[in-house]
Coordinates of C-alpha atoms in Angstrom, one line a residue:
X1 CA -53.1 -32.9 37.4
X2 CA -56.1 -32.5 35.8
X3 CA -57.1 -32.4 32.6
X4 CA -59.4 -30.7 30.5
X5 CA -61.9 -31.2 27.2
X6 CA -64.1 -27.7 26.0
X7 CA -65.6 -28.7 23.1
X8 CA -66.2 -25.5 22.2
X9 CA -63.2 -24.4 21.9
X10 CA -61.4 -27.3 21.7
X11 CA -58.3 -26.1 24.2
X12 CA -56.5 -28.9 26.5
X13 CA -55.0 -28.0 29.9
X14 CA -52.6 -29.7 31.7
X15 CA -52.2 -28.9 35.1
X16 CA -50.0 -28.8 38.1
X17 CA -49.3 -27.6 41.4
X18 CA -51.7 -25.2 41.6
X19 CA -51.3 -23.2 44.7
X20 CA -47.6 -24.8 46.0
X21 CA -45.0 -21.8 45.6
X22 CA -41.9 -21.2 44.3
X23 CA -40.9 -24.6 46.6
X24 CA -43.4 -26.9 44.6
X25 CA -42.2 -26.4 41.3
X26 CA -40.4 -29.5 42.7
X27 CA -42.1 -30.8 40.6
X28 CA -41.1 -34.0 38.5
X29 CA -40.4 -32.0 35.3
X30 CA -39.9 -35.4 32.9
X31 CA -43.5 -36.0 34.3
X32 CA -45.1 -33.3 33.7
X33 CA -43.2 -33.3 29.8
X34 CA -44.7 -36.6 29.4
X35 CA -48.2 -36.1 30.0
X36 CA -47.4 -32.7 28.1
X37 CA -46.3 -34.8 25.2
X38 CA -49.3 -37.4 24.8
X39 CA -51.9 -34.7 25.2
X40 CA -50.7 -32.6 22.4
X41 CA -50.1 -35.6 20.5
X42 CA -54.3 -36.4 20.6
X43 CA -55.6 -32.6 20.1
X44 CA -53.6 -32.6 16.9
X45 CA -54.4 -35.7 16.1
X46 CA -58.0 -34.9 15.1
X47 CA -57.4 -31.0 13.7
X48 CA -54.5 -31.8 11.1
X49 CA -56.0 -29.2 9.1
X50 CA -56.2 -26.6 12.2
X51 CA -54.2 -23.4 13.0
X52 CA -52.5 -23.9 16.5
X53 CA -51.1 -22.4 19.2
X54 CA -48.7 -23.9 22.3
X55 CA -48.0 -22.5 25.3
X56 CA -46.1 -24.6 27.9
X57 CA -45.2 -22.6 30.9
X58 CA -47.3 -22.1 34.7
X59 CA -49.2 -19.3 33.6
X60 CA -49.4 -18.8 29.2
X61 CA -52.5 -17.1 26.9
X62 CA -52.3 -19.1 23.4
X63 CA -54.4 -17.9 20.5
X64 CA -55.8 -20.1 17.6
X65 CA -58.5 -22.5 16.7
X66 CA -56.5 -24.4 19.0
X67 CA -54.8 -23.4 21.3
X68 CA -53.2 -26.0 23.9
X69 CA -52.0 -24.0 27.3
X70 CA -49.9 -26.9 29.3
X71 CA -49.0 -25.0 32.5
X72 CA -48.4 -25.5 37.0
X73 CA -48.5 -23.2 39.5
X74 CA -50.0 -19.2 38.5
X75 CA -46.9 -16.7 37.0
X76 CA -46.5 -12.8 37.1
X77 CA -46.1 -12.4 33.7
X78 CA -47.0 -15.5 31.2
X79 CA -45.8 -16.8 28.0
X80 CA -47.9 -15.9 24.5
X81 CA -48.1 -16.9 21.5
X82 CA -49.8 -17.1 17.8
X83 CA -51.5 -18.9 15.5
X84 CA -49.1 -21.7 15.0
X85 CA -46.7 -20.2 17.9
X86 CA -44.9 -21.9 20.1
X87 CA -43.6 -21.0 23.3
X88 CA -42.2 -23.0 26.0
X89 CA -40.5 -21.7 29.5
X90 CA -39.9 -23.9 32.9
X91 CA -41.3 -20.7 34.2
X92 CA -43.0 -17.3 32.9
X93 CA -42.3 -15.3 36.6
X94 CA -38.4 -16.2 35.4
X95 CA -36.1 -13.7 36.1
X96 CA -34.0 -11.8 33.1
X97 CA -29.8 -12.1 33.1
X98 CA -28.5 -8.7 32.3
X99 CA -25.3 -6.8 32.9
X100 CA -25.0 -3.9 35.3
X101 CA -28.9 -4.7 36.1
X102 CA -30.0 -3.3 33.2
X103 CA -33.1 -4.0 30.9
X104 CA -31.8 -4.2 27.9
X105 CA -29.8 -8.1 29.0
X106 CA -26.9 -7.1 26.8
X107 CA -23.1 -8.4 27.7
X108 CA -19.5 -7.1 27.8
X109 CA -17.1 -9.6 28.0
X110 CA -16.5 -8.3 31.6
X111 CA -19.8 -10.4 32.4
X112 CA -18.5 -13.5 31.2
X113 CA -15.5 -13.6 31.6
X114 CA -14.9 -11.7 35.2
X115 CA -11.5 -10.9 35.8
X116 CA -10.4 -12.2 33.6
X117 CA -8.5 -14.6 35.2
X118 CA -8.6 -18.7 35.1
X119 CA -10.9 -19.0 36.5
X120 CA -13.6 -16.3 34.8
X121 CA -13.9 -14.6 38.5
X122 CA -16.7 -12.7 38.8
X123 CA -18.0 -13.5 35.3
X124 CA -20.9 -16.0 34.0
X125 CA -17.6 -18.4 33.0
X126 CA -16.6 -18.7 36.3
X127 CA -20.4 -20.5 37.2
X128 CA -19.4 -24.5 38.3
X129 CA -22.2 -27.0 36.4
X130 CA -25.3 -28.1 38.3
X131 CA -25.7 -31.8 38.5
X132 CA -28.9 -32.2 40.5
X133 CA -32.3 -30.9 40.8
X134 CA -33.4 -28.4 43.5
X135 CA -35.5 -26.2 45.3
X136 CA -35.3 -22.9 44.1
X137 CA -33.4 -20.9 47.6
X138 CA -30.3 -23.7 46.9
X139 CA -27.7 -22.9 44.1
X140 CA -25.7 -25.8 43.5
X141 CA -24.4 -24.8 40.9
X142 CA -20.8 -23.0 42.8
X143 CA -17.9 -22.3 40.8
X144 CA -14.5 -21.5 41.3
X145 CA -15.0 -18.4 40.6
X146 CA -19.0 -18.0 41.0
X147 CA -18.3 -19.3 44.6
X148 CA -21.9 -18.6 46.2
X149 CA -23.7 -19.7 42.9
X150 CA -26.3 -18.8 41.1
X151 CA -29.7 -18.9 42.8
X152 CA -32.8 -20.5 40.6
X153 CA -35.1 -17.4 41.3
X154 CA -34.7 -14.3 43.7
X155 CA -37.1 -12.4 44.8
X156 CA -35.0 -9.0 45.0
X157 CA -32.3 -7.7 42.4
X158 CA -28.9 -9.4 43.0
X159 CA -25.5 -8.8 41.7
X160 CA -23.3 -12.7 40.9
X161 CA -20.1 -11.8 42.9
X162 CA -18.2 -8.6 42.6
X163 CA -19.0 -8.1 38.9
X164 CA -21.3 -6.8 35.8
X165 CA -23.2 -9.8 35.8
X166 CA -27.2 -9.6 37.9
X167 CA -30.2 -11.1 38.1
X168 CA -33.4 -9.6 38.6
X169 CA -36.1 -10.1 41.3
X170 CA -38.6 -8.1 39.4
X171 CA -39.2 -11.2 37.3
X172 CA -40.3 -9.3 34.5
X173 CA -39.6 -11.5 32.5
X174 CA -41.5 -13.4 29.4
X175 CA -41.6 -15.5 27.1
X176 CA -42.9 -14.9 23.6
X177 CA -43.7 -15.8 20.1
X178 CA -45.8 -13.4 18.1
X179 CA -45.7 -15.1 14.6
X180 CA -47.2 -17.6 12.1
X181 CA -45.3 -19.9 13.2
X182 CA -42.8 -18.5 15.2
X183 CA -40.5 -20.7 18.4
X184 CA -39.8 -19.5 22.3
X185 CA -38.4 -21.6 23.9
X186 CA -36.1 -20.2 27.5
X187 CA -37.0 -17.5 30.4
X188 CA -37.2 -14.2 28.7
X189 CA -37.1 -15.7 24.9
X190 CA -38.6 -13.8 22.5
X191 CA -40.0 -15.1 18.8
X192 CA -41.1 -11.6 16.5
X193 CA -41.6 -12.4 13.0
X194 CA -43.1 -14.4 10.7
X195 CA -40.5 -17.6 11.1
X196 CA -38.8 -16.2 13.8
X197 CA -36.9 -18.1 16.3
X198 CA -35.3 -18.1 19.5
X199 CA -34.1 -20.4 21.9
X200 CA -32.1 -20.0 24.9
X201 CA -32.2 -18.2 28.0
X202 CA -33.1 -13.8 26.6
X203 CA -32.8 -14.8 23.1
X204 CA -34.5 -12.4 21.2
X205 CA -34.9 -12.7 17.5
X206 CA -36.6 -10.0 15.9
X207 CA -38.0 -10.4 12.5
X208 CA -39.0 -13.2 9.3
X209 CA -36.6 -15.5 9.6
X210 CA -35.0 -14.9 12.5
X211 CA -32.8 -16.9 14.6
X212 CA -31.4 -16.4 17.8
X213 CA -29.4 -19.4 19.4
X214 CA -27.7 -19.2 22.7
X215 CA -28.0 -16.8 26.3
X216 CA -28.6 -13.2 25.7
X217 CA -28.0 -13.9 21.9
X218 CA -30.0 -11.0 19.8
X219 CA -31.7 -11.9 15.9
X220 CA -32.5 -8.4 15.4
X221 CA -33.8 -8.2 11.6
X222 CA -35.2 -10.1 8.5
X223 CA -33.2 -12.8 7.4
X224 CA -30.4 -12.4 10.8
X225 CA -29.0 -15.7 12.5
X226 CA -27.0 -14.9 16.6
X227 CA -25.5 -18.2 17.6
X228 CA -23.6 -18.2 21.0
X229 CA -23.5 -16.4 24.8
X230 CA -24.2 -12.4 23.8
X231 CA -24.0 -13.1 20.4
X232 CA -25.4 -10.2 18.1
X233 CA -26.5 -10.0 13.9
X234 CA -28.5 -6.7 14.4
X235 CA -28.9 -5.6 10.4
X236 CA -30.9 -8.1 8.0
X237 CA -29.1 -10.7 6.2
X238 CA -26.7 -10.5 8.7
X239 CA -24.7 -13.4 11.0
X240 CA -23.3 -13.6 14.8
X241 CA -21.2 -16.7 15.2
X242 CA -20.0 -17.0 18.6
X243 CA -19.9 -15.9 22.3
X244 CA -19.8 -11.9 22.0
X245 CA -19.3 -11.8 18.2
X246 CA -21.2 -8.0 16.6
X247 CA -22.1 -8.5 12.8
X248 CA -24.4 -5.0 12.4
X249 CA -24.1 -4.2 9.5
X250 CA -26.2 -5.1 6.6
X251 CA -25.0 -8.7 5.2
X252 CA -22.7 -9.1 7.8
X253 CA -21.1 -11.8 9.0
X254 CA -18.8 -12.7 12.4
X255 CA -17.8 -16.0 12.2
X256 CA -15.6 -16.2 16.5
X257 CA -16.2 -15.3 19.6
X258 CA -15.6 -11.2 20.4
X259 CA -15.0 -11.2 16.7
X260 CA -16.5 -7.9 15.4
X261 CA -17.8 -7.8 11.1
X262 CA -19.7 -3.9 11.1
X263 CA -19.1 -2.7 7.1
X264 CA -22.4 -3.5 4.4
X265 CA -21.1 -6.9 3.4
X266 CA -17.9 -7.3 5.5
X267 CA -16.7 -10.4 7.0
X268 CA -14.8 -11.0 10.1
X269 CA -13.5 -14.5 11.0
X270 CA -11.6 -15.2 14.3
X271 CA -12.2 -15.3 17.1
X272 CA -10.9 -13.1 20.4
X273 CA -10.3 -14.3 24.1
X274 CA -10.8 -13.4 27.8
X275 CA -7.1 -14.0 29.3
X276 CA -4.9 -12.1 32.1
X277 CA -1.6 -9.7 31.4
X278 CA 1.6 -10.3 34.0
X279 CA 0.6 -7.6 36.2
X280 CA -3.7 -9.3 36.6
X281 CA -5.9 -7.1 35.2
X282 CA -8.3 -8.0 32.7
X283 CA -7.3 -8.3 29.2
X284 CA -10.3 -9.1 26.5
X285 CA -9.1 -9.0 23.5
X286 CA -10.7 -8.3 20.8
X287 CA -11.8 -11.1 17.6
X288 CA -11.7 -10.8 13.5
X289 CA -13.2 -7.2 13.5
X290 CA -14.2 -6.0 9.6
X291 CA -15.4 -3.2 9.8
X292 CA -15.3 -1.4 6.1
X293 CA -17.9 -1.7 3.7
X294 CA -17.3 -5.1 1.7
X295 CA -14.5 -6.7 4.0
X296 CA -13.0 -9.3 4.9
X297 CA -10.7 -10.2 8.1
X298 CA -10.0 -14.1 8.3
X299 CA -8.6 -15.0 12.0
X300 CA -8.1 -14.0 15.5
X301 CA -7.5 -10.2 16.2
X302 CA -7.2 -9.7 12.6
X303 CA -8.4 -6.1 10.9
X304 CA -9.7 -4.9 8.0
X305 CA -11.2 -1.5 7.5
X306 CA -10.9 0.1 4.6
X307 CA -13.6 -0.8 2.1
X308 CA -13.3 -3.7 0.1
X309 CA -10.6 -4.5 2.2
X310 CA -9.3 -8.6 3.1
X311 CA -7.1 -8.8 5.9
X312 CA -5.7 -12.5 6.4
X313 CA -4.0 -14.4 8.6
X314 CA -4.2 -13.9 12.6
X315 CA -3.4 -10.4 13.2
X316 CA -3.4 -9.5 10.3
X317 CA -4.1 -5.2 8.9
X318 CA -6.3 -4.4 5.8
X319 CA -5.5 0.3 6.6
X320 CA -4.3 0.6 3.1
X321 CA -8.1 2.0 1.4
X322 CA -8.0 1.8 -3.1
X323 CA -6.5 4.6 -4.7
X324 CA -2.5 3.7 -4.7
X325 CA 0.0 4.6 -6.4
X326 CA 2.6 1.4 -7.0
X327 CA 6.9 2.2 -7.1
X328 CA 8.2 3.0 -10.1
X329 CA 12.4 1.2 -10.0
X330 CA 13.4 3.5 -12.7
X331 CA 12.4 6.5 -11.1
X332 CA 12.3 5.3 -7.7
X333 CA 9.1 6.6 -6.6
X334 CA 5.3 6.3 -7.1
X335 CA 4.5 5.4 -10.0
X336 CA 3.1 8.4 -12.6
X337 CA 1.0 6.5 -14.8
X338 CA -3.5 5.7 -14.0
X339 CA -4.4 2.7 -14.9
X340 CA -5.0 -0.7 -13.1
X341 CA -1.7 -2.1 -13.0
X342 CA 0.0 0.7 -11.9
X343 CA -3.7 2.3 -9.0
X344 CA -4.9 -0.3 -7.0
X345 CA -8.4 0.3 -8.1
X346 CA -9.8 -2.0 -4.3
X347 CA -8.6 -1.5 -0.5
X348 CA -5.4 -3.5 -0.1
X349 CA -5.3 -7.3 0.8
X350 CA -2.9 -8.0 3.6
X351 CA -1.1 -11.1 5.9
X352 CA 0.8 -9.2 8.5
X353 CA 0.8 -5.7 9.8
X354 CA 3.8 -3.8 8.8
X355 CA 3.5 -1.3 11.6
X356 CA 4.4 -4.1 14.5
X357 CA 6.7 -5.6 12.5
X358 CA 4.1 -9.1 11.8
X359 CA 4.7 -10.1 8.3
X360 CA 4.7 -13.1 7.1
X361 CA 5.9 -15.5 3.4
X362 CA 3.5 -16.6 1.1
X363 CA 4.1 -19.9 -0.3
X364 CA 3.3 -22.2 -3.8
X365 CA 2.8 -19.1 -5.7
X366 CA 3.1 -19.6 -9.3
X367 CA 4.7 -17.7 -11.5
X368 CA 2.5 -14.8 -12.5
X369 CA 1.7 -14.1 -15.8
X370 CA -0.4 -10.5 -16.6
X371 CA 0.2 -7.8 -14.9
X372 CA -1.9 -6.8 -12.8
X373 CA -0.3 -10.8 -11.4
X374 CA 1.8 -12.1 -8.0
X375 CA 5.6 -12.8 -9.2
X376 CA 7.2 -14.7 -7.3
X377 CA 10.7 -15.7 -6.4
X378 CA 11.3 -18.2 -9.5
X379 CA 10.7 -14.7 -12.0
X380 CA 12.7 -12.6 -9.7
X381 CA 16.1 -15.4 -10.1
X382 CA 15.2 -15.1 -13.7
X383 CA 15.4 -11.7 -14.0
X384 CA 18.6 -11.5 -12.3
X385 CA 20.5 -13.8 -14.4
X386 CA 19.9 -12.0 -17.0
X387 CA 19.8 -8.6 -15.6
X388 CA 23.0 -6.0 -15.7
X389 CA 24.6 -5.5 -12.4
X390 CA 27.4 -3.4 -10.6
X391 CA 30.9 -5.3 -9.6
X392 CA 30.6 -4.1 -6.6
X393 CA 28.2 -1.5 -3.7
X394 CA 30.7 2.0 -4.8
X395 CA 28.8 1.3 -8.2
X396 CA 32.4 2.5 -10.4
X397 CA 32.6 -0.5 -12.4
X398 CA 30.4 -3.6 -14.8
X399 CA 31.5 -5.9 -16.0
X400 CA 29.5 -7.9 -18.5
X401 CA 28.9 -11.9 -17.8
X402 CA 29.3 -14.0 -20.8
X403 CA 32.0 -16.0 -22.7
X404 CA 31.4 -14.6 -26.3
X405 CA 31.0 -11.1 -25.1
X406 CA 28.2 -9.2 -24.9
X407 CA 26.8 -6.2 -27.8
X408 CA 24.8 -2.9 -26.6
X409 CA 22.0 -1.7 -28.8
X410 CA 19.6 1.2 -29.6
X411 CA 22.5 3.4 -27.4
X412 CA 21.5 7.0 -27.9
X413 CA 24.5 8.9 -29.5
X414 CA 27.0 10.8 -26.8
X415 CA 27.9 14.3 -25.8
X416 CA 31.0 14.5 -28.2
X417 CA 33.0 17.0 -26.1
X418 CA 36.5 17.2 -24.3
X419 CA 33.7 17.5 -20.5
X420 CA 32.1 14.7 -21.8
X421 CA 31.7 11.0 -19.8
X422 CA 28.9 10.5 -22.9
X423 CA 29.6 6.1 -24.2
X424 CA 29.6 6.6 -27.5
X425 CA 27.8 4.5 -30.0
X426 CA 28.4 2.6 -33.4
X427 CA 26.7 5.9 -35.9
X428 CA 29.2 8.0 -34.4
X429 CA 32.2 5.9 -34.6
X430 CA 31.2 4.4 -38.4
X431 CA 31.6 8.5 -39.0
X432 CA 34.9 9.0 -37.1
X433 CA 35.8 5.9 -39.5
X434 CA 35.1 7.4 -42.6
X435 CA 36.3 10.4 -41.7
X436 CA 39.7 8.9 -40.4
X437 CA 39.8 7.2 -44.2
X438 CA 39.0 10.3 -46.1
X439 CA 41.9 11.9 -44.2
X440 CA 44.0 9.2 -44.9
X441 CA 43.5 9.3 -48.5
X442 CA 44.1 12.9 -48.4
X443 CA 47.5 12.1 -46.4
X444 CA 48.6 10.1 -49.7
X445 CA 48.3 12.1 -51.2
X446 CA 49.9 14.7 -50.1
X447 CA 52.9 12.6 -50.1
X448 CA 53.5 12.1 -52.6
X449 CA 52.9 15.3 -53.3
X450 CA 55.4 16.0 -51.2
X451 CA 57.9 13.8 -53.0
X452 CA 57.7 15.7 -56.1
X453 CA 57.7 19.1 -54.2
X454 CA 61.3 17.8 -52.4
X455 CA 62.3 16.7 -56.0
X456 CA 62.0 19.8 -57.5
X457 CA 62.8 22.0 -54.6
X458 CA 66.3 20.2 -54.5
X459 CA 66.6 20.6 -58.6
X460 CA 65.0 24.3 -57.9
X461 CA 68.2 24.2 -55.5
X462 CA 70.7 23.1 -57.9
X463 CA 70.0 25.8 -60.2
X464 CA 69.4 28.3 -57.8
X465 CA 73.6 27.1 -57.6
X466 CA 74.1 27.9 -61.1
X467 CA 72.5 30.8 -60.8
X468 CA 74.6 32.2 -57.8
X469 CA 77.8 31.6 -60.0
X470 CA 75.9 33.3 -62.9
X471 CA 75.1 35.8 -61.7
X472 CA 78.6 35.7 -59.3
X473 CA 80.6 36.7 -62.5
X474 CA 78.7 38.6 -63.5
X475 CA 78.4 41.5 -61.4
X476 CA 82.7 41.1 -60.8
X477 CA 82.5 41.6 -64.8
X478 CA 80.3 44.5 -64.7
X479 CA 82.5 45.2 -61.5
X480 CA 85.1 45.1 -64.2
X481 CA 83.9 47.0 -66.6
X482 CA 82.0 49.3 -64.8
X483 CA 85.5 50.7 -63.5
X484 CA 85.9 53.6 -61.2
X485 CA 85.8 51.4 -57.8
X486 CA 81.7 49.6 -58.8
X487 CA 81.4 47.0 -57.0
X488 CA 77.5 45.2 -57.8
X489 CA 78.1 42.3 -55.8
X490 CA 78.0 44.9 -52.8
X491 CA 75.9 47.6 -54.4
X492 CA 78.6 49.8 -55.0
X493 CA 78.2 52.5 -57.7
X494 CA 81.3 53.5 -59.7
X495 CA 82.9 57.2 -59.2
X496 CA 84.2 59.1 -62.4
X497 CA 85.8 62.5 -62.1
X498 CA 85.3 64.8 -65.0
X499 CA 86.3 68.4 -65.5
X500 CA 87.0 68.0 -61.9
X501 CA 83.1 66.7 -60.8
X502 CA 82.6 63.6 -59.9
X503 CA 79.7 61.8 -61.2
X504 CA 78.4 57.8 -59.9
X505 CA 77.3 56.6 -63.0
X506 CA 78.0 55.6 -66.2
X507 CA 75.5 58.2 -67.5
X508 CA 76.6 61.3 -65.4
X509 CA 80.8 61.1 -66.2
X510 CA 79.2 60.3 -70.2
X511 CA 77.4 63.7 -70.5
X512 CA 80.3 65.9 -68.5
X513 CA 81.9 64.3 -70.8
X514 CA 79.4 65.3 -73.6
X515 CA 79.2 68.9 -71.9
X516 CA 83.2 68.8 -72.1
X517 CA 83.6 68.6 -75.5
X518 CA 80.8 71.2 -76.2
X519 CA 82.8 74.1 -75.1
X520 CA 86.1 73.0 -76.5
X521 CA 84.5 72.9 -79.6
X522 CA 82.6 76.3 -78.7

C-alpha cells in the first residue's frame, strides 16, 4: 500500500495490490476502508472551502480542486465523479445484472420470483445468503432455488439458473456520480444530476434531486424517487416504493411490490405477490394499479382505471367514469336531471368489485345531511317507519298504520265516470254533498206539494162524482124530454116522423111541422 502527496493538485491516492488479478481481490475491505477514511479526513481538513470529488475503486477518475482516488487493481472501465460528488464501488469492471442478457438492466417478476414456487427457483430470490468472504471463483451464495450460486466475477455472459436472470461477462459496468453533490454507490450505479443519489447494484438516478435505492432501481426524472428491486420512477416528481413498483407519469406514486401508478397525479398503494397456482405454473399477480389521471388505488390488487377514480381496499376496482346519471326511484330509470346530486362529476369511488361479486360493507357511517351525502341504515329505517307499503307482494291492498286514522292531503280530483278507478278528493265530495242537500230541500218541498195535490185530487174526485151524477141526471132528463127514443148518455139521437118523413133532431122535426102548417094554410 502506498500514499502519495502532490502539492500541485493536492491529490491523495491510496493503492493496494496493483497487479494481482482477480484472485488478488481477497484483500481485507475493512483495512482498505480504514486507510481510505483516514486519508480523506487528512485531505479534507486543510481545504474545507475547496471543491472535492471522491472516487473509491480499483481504477477511477475524479475531477475538482481536491480529488481523491482510492483503489487497488487496474480496472476495465473505472469510476467517475465530478466536483463535490462521490463514486464508490468495490471493483470498477464489475458485471451488470440484467434480464434476458439485455443492456437495460431491467427486471421482471420472473427474473425475481423465478418459476413462482416457494423457493423462487431460477429467480433472484432463489439465491442464499453469503456469510463469509470468498474469492472471485467461489460461489457460496447458492440457495434452494439457485443451487449453483452466483459468481463474483465471470469471463463470459452467464445465465443464472435456467430463468431470465443473467450476469454480463463483458464487465462494461461503471459507477459514475456526475453532477454537483451527486453520489453513486455500488456496481453499475449511476447518478446523473444535481444532488442525485444512486445506491445499489445497477441503481440509476437521472435528474436533479433524483434518488434510486435498490438493485436495478431506476429514478428517471427531476425529483424522482425509486426504492426497491427494479423499482421505477419514470417521470418528474414520481415515486416508486417496492419490488418492481412502477410510477410512470408525472407526480404519480406507487407503493408496494408490483404496484403501478401510470396516470398523472395517480396513487397506487398495495403490493402484489409472486406465487404458484394449483397447476404449478408461474402466477405473479400485479399490485395496486392506478392507471387513470388523478386516480387512487389503495390495497392489494386494487385498480383505478378512470380519471379521478378511487379504489379503496384489496381487490377493489374503480372503473366507472364521471357523467353517469343516478337511479331515479320515481321513474325506475336513470335520472334526467343534470345537477351534481344526480350526475357524477368525477370518477367513481369503489370499495369492491361488483363484476366479480366482491363486495364489502361500509360501517361507522354517520347520517348524511346534504343532497350529495351518503345515507346510512338508520336513516333508511326511519324512512320505512313513515312509508306506506302494500299489505302483500300482490299489491292488491294497503292498510294505513296508526290508531287515530290517516288523512290524505293534496289529492287531485279523480275522474268521475262509470269506468274510473280514481280516488275522489274532499272537494269533489263537498260538491256532491251540496247537491244532496239542495236535492233534499227540493224533495221536501215536493213532498208538501204532493200532499196538497193529493188533498185537492180527493176533493176533485168528490166533485167529479157529484158532477157525474148530475150529468147522468141531466142526460136522462134530456133524453126523456126529447123523446123519440133519444138517449143522451149513449149518444143516440131521437127519431121523429112528420108527414111520413123522419127527422133525427128537434130542429128538423119542427121544420117539417112548420112546412106542413104552411101547406095547410095555403
